[in-house]
mmCIF file with all atom_site columns, C-alpha atoms in Angstrom:
data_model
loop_
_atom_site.group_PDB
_atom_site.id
_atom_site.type_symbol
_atom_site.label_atom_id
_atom_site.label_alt_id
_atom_site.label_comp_id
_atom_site.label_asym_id
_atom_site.label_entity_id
_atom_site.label_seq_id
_atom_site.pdbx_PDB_ins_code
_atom_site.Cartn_x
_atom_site.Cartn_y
_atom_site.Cartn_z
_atom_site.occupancy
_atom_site.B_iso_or_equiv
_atom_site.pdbx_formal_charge
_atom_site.auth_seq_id
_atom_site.auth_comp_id
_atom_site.auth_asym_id
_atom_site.auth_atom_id
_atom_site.pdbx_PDB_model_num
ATOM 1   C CA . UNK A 1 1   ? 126.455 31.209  109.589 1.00 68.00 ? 59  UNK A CA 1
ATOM 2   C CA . UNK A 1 2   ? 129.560 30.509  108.079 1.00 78.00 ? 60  UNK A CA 1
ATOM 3   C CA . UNK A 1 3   ? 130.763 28.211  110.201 1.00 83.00 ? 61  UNK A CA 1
ATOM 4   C CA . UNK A 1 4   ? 127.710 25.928  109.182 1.00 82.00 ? 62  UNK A CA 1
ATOM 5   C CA . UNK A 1 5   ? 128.048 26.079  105.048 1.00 86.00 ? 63  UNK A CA 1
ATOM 6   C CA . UNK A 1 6   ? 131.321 24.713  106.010 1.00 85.00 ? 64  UNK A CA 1
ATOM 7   C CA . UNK A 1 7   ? 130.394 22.224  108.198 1.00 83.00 ? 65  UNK A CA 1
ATOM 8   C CA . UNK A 1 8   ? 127.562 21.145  105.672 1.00 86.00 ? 66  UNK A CA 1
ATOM 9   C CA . UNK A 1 9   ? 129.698 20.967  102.637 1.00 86.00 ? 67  UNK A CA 1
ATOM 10  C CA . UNK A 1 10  ? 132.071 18.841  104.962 1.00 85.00 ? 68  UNK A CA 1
ATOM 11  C CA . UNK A 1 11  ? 129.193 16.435  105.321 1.00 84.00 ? 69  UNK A CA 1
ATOM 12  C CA . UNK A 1 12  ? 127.920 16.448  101.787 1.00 88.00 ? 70  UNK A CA 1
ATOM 13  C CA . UNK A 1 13  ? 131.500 15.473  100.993 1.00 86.00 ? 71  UNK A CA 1
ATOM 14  C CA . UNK A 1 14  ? 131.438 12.780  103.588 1.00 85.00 ? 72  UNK A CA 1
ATOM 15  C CA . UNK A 1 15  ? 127.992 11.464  102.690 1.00 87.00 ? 73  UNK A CA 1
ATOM 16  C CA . UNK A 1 16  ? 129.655 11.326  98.872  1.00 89.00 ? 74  UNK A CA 1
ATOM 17  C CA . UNK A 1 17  ? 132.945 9.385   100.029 1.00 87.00 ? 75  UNK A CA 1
ATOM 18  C CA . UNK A 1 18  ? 130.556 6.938   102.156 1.00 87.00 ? 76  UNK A CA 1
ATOM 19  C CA . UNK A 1 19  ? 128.428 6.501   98.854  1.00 88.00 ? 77  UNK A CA 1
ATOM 20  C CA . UNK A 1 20  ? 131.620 5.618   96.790  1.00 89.00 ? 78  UNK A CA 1
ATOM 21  C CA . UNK A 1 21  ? 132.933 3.613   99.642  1.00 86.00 ? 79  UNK A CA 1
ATOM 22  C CA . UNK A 1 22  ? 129.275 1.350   99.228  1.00 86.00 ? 80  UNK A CA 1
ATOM 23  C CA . UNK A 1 23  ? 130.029 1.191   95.425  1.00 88.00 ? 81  UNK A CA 1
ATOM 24  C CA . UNK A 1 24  ? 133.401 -0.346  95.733  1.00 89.00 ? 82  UNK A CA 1
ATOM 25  C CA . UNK A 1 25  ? 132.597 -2.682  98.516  1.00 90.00 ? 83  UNK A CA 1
ATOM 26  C CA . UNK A 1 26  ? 130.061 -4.310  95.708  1.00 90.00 ? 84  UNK A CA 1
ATOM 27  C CA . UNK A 1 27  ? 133.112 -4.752  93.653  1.00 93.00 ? 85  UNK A CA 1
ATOM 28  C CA . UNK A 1 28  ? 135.423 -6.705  96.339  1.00 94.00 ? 86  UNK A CA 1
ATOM 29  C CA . UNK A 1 29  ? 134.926 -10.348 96.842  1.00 95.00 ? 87  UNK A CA 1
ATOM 30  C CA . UNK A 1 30  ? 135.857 -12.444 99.775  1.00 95.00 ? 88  UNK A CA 1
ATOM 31  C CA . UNK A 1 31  ? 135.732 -16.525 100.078 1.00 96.00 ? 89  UNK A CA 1
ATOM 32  C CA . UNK A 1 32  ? 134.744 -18.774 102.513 1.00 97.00 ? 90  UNK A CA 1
ATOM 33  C CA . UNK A 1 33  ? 135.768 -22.326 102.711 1.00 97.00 ? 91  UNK A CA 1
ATOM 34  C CA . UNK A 1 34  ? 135.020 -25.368 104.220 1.00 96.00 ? 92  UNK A CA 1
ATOM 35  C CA . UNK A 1 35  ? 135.775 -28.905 104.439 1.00 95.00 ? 93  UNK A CA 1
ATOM 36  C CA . UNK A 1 36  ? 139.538 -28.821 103.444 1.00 95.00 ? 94  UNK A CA 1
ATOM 37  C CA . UNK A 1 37  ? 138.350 -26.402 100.292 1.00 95.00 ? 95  UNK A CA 1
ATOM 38  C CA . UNK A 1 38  ? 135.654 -28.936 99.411  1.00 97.00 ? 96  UNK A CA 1
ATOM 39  C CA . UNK A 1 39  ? 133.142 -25.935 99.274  1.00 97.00 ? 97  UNK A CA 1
ATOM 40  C CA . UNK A 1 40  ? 134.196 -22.575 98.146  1.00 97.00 ? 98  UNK A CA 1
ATOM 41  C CA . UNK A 1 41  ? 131.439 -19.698 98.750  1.00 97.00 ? 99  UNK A CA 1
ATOM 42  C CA . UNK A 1 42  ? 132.343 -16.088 97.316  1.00 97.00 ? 100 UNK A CA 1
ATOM 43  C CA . UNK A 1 43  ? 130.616 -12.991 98.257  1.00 96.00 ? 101 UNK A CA 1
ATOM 44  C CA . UNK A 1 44  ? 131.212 -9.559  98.018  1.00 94.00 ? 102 UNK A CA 1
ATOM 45  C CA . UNK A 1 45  ? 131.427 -6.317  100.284 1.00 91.00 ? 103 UNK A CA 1
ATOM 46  C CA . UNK A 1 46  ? 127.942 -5.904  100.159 1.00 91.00 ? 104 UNK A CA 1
ATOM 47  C CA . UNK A 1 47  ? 127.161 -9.470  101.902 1.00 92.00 ? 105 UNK A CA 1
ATOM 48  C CA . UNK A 1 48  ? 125.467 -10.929 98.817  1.00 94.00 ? 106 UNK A CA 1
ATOM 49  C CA . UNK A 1 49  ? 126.544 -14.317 97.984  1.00 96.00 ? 107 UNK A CA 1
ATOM 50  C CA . UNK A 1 50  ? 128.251 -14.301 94.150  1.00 96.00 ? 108 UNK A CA 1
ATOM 51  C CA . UNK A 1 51  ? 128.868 -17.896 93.651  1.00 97.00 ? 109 UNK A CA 1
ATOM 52  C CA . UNK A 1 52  ? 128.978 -21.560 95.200  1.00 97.00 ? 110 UNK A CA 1
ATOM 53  C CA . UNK A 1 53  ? 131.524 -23.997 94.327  1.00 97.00 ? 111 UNK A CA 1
ATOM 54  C CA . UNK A 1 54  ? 131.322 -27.791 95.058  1.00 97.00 ? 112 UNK A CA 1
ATOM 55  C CA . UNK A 1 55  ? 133.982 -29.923 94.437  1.00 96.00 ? 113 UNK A CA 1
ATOM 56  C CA . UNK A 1 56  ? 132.917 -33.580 93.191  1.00 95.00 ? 114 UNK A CA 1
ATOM 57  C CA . UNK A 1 57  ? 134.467 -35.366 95.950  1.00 94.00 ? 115 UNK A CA 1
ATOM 58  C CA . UNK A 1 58  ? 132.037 -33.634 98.754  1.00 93.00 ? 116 UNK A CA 1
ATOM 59  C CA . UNK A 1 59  ? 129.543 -34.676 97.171  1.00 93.00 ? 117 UNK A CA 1
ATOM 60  C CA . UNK A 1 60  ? 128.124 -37.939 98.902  1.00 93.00 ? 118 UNK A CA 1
ATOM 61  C CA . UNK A 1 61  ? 124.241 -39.084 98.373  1.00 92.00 ? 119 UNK A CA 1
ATOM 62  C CA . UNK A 1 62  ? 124.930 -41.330 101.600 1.00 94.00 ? 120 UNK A CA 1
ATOM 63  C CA . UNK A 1 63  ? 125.724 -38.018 103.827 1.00 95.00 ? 121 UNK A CA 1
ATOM 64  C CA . UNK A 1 64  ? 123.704 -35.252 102.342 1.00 94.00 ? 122 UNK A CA 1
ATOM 65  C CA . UNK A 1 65  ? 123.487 -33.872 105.707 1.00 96.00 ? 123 UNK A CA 1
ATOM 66  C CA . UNK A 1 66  ? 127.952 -33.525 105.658 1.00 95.00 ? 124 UNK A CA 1
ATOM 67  C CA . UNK A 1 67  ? 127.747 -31.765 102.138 1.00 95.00 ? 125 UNK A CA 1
ATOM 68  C CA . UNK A 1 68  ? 124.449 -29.270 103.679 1.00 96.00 ? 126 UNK A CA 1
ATOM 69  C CA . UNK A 1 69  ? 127.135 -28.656 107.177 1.00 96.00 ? 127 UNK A CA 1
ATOM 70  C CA . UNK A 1 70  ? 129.739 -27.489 104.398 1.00 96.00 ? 128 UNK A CA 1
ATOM 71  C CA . UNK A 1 71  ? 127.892 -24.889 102.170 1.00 97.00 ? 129 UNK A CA 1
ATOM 72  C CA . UNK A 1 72  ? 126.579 -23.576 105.455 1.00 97.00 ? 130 UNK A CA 1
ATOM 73  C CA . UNK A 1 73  ? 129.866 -23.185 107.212 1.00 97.00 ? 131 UNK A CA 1
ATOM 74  C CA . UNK A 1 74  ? 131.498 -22.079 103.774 1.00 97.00 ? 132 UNK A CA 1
ATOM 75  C CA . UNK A 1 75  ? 128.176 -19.208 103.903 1.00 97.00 ? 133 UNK A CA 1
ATOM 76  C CA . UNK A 1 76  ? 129.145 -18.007 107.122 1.00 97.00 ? 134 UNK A CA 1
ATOM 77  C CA . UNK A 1 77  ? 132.843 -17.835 107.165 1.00 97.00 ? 135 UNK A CA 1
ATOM 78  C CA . UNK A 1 78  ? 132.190 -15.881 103.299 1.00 97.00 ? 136 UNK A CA 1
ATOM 79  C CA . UNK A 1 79  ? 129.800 -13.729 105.297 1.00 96.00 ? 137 UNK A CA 1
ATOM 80  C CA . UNK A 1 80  ? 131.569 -12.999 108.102 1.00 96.00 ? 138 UNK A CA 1
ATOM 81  C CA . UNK A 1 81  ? 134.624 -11.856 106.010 1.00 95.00 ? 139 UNK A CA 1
ATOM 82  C CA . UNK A 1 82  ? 132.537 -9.827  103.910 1.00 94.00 ? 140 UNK A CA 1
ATOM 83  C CA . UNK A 1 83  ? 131.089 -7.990  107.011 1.00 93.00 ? 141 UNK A CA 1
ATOM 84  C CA . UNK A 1 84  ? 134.887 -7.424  108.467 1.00 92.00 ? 142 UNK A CA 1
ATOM 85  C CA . UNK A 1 85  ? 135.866 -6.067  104.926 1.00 91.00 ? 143 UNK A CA 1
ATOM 86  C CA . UNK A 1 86  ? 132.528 -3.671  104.967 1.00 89.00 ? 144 UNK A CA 1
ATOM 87  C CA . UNK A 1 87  ? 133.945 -2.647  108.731 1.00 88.00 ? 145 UNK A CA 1
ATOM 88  C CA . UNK A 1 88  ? 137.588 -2.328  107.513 1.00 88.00 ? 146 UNK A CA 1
ATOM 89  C CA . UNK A 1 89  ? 135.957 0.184   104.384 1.00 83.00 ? 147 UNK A CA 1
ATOM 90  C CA . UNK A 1 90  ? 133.514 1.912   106.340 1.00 81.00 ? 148 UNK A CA 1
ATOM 91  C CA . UNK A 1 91  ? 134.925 2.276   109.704 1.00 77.00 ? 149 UNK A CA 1
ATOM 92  C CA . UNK A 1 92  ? 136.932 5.143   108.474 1.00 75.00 ? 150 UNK A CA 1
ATOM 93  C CA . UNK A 1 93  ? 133.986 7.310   107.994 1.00 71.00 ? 151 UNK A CA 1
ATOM 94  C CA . UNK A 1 94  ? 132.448 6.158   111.546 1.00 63.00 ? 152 UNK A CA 1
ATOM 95  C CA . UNK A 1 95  ? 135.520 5.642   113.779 1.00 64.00 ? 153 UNK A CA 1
ATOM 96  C CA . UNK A 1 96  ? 134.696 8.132   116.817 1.00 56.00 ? 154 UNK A CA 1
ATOM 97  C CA . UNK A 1 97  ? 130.666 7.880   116.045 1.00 55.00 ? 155 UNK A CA 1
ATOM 98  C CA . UNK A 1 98  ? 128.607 5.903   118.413 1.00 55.00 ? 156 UNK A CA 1
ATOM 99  C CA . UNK A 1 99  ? 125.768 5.103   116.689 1.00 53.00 ? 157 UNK A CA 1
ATOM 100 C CA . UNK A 1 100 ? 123.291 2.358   117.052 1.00 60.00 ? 158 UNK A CA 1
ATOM 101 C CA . UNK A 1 101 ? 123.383 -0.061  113.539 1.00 59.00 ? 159 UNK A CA 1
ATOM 102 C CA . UNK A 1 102 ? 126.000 1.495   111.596 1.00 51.00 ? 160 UNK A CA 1
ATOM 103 C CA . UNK A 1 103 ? 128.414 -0.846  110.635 1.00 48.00 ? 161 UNK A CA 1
#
């Protein structure tokens, strides 16, 4: 009986560090980029999109479909850096686990 209080309280304290881990991710940003820096997208650990930045020079009423390609590239490269960030921060508490949809 023993053996599982400890191995509880090892998980409550696990369960807390994960939750703590989720807070800070919120906090860290990451940038994606595209078109030489024409089109700056930040978002944070949490993959929520903070901010988009245009640059005056991509913008180009003749090509609206170029300036659309470039927030959408600048979204996914923002995205996929904020999911390798939540993988960096959270694999610690899964490395070793195999399960299905966590991070």
């Amino acid at each position: 009986m023993n053996n599982m209080n400890q191995m509880m309280k090892q998980v409550k304290k696990m369960q807390e560090q994960m939750l703590k881990a989720q807070e800070e991710l919120a906090t860290k940003t990451v940038e994606g980029t595209a078109g030489g820096g024409v089109v700056t997208v930040t978002a944070n650990g949490q993959k929520k999109i903070l901010g988009v930045t245009i640059k005056p020079e991509a913008v180009d009423p003749d090509d609206v479909e170029m300036l659309q390609d470039l927030v959408l590239a600048a979204v996914n490269e923002a995205l996929n850096q904020a999911e390798e960030l939540a993988n960096k921060d959270m694999g610690r508490f899964t490395s070793g686990l195999k399960i299905p949809g966590m991070f």
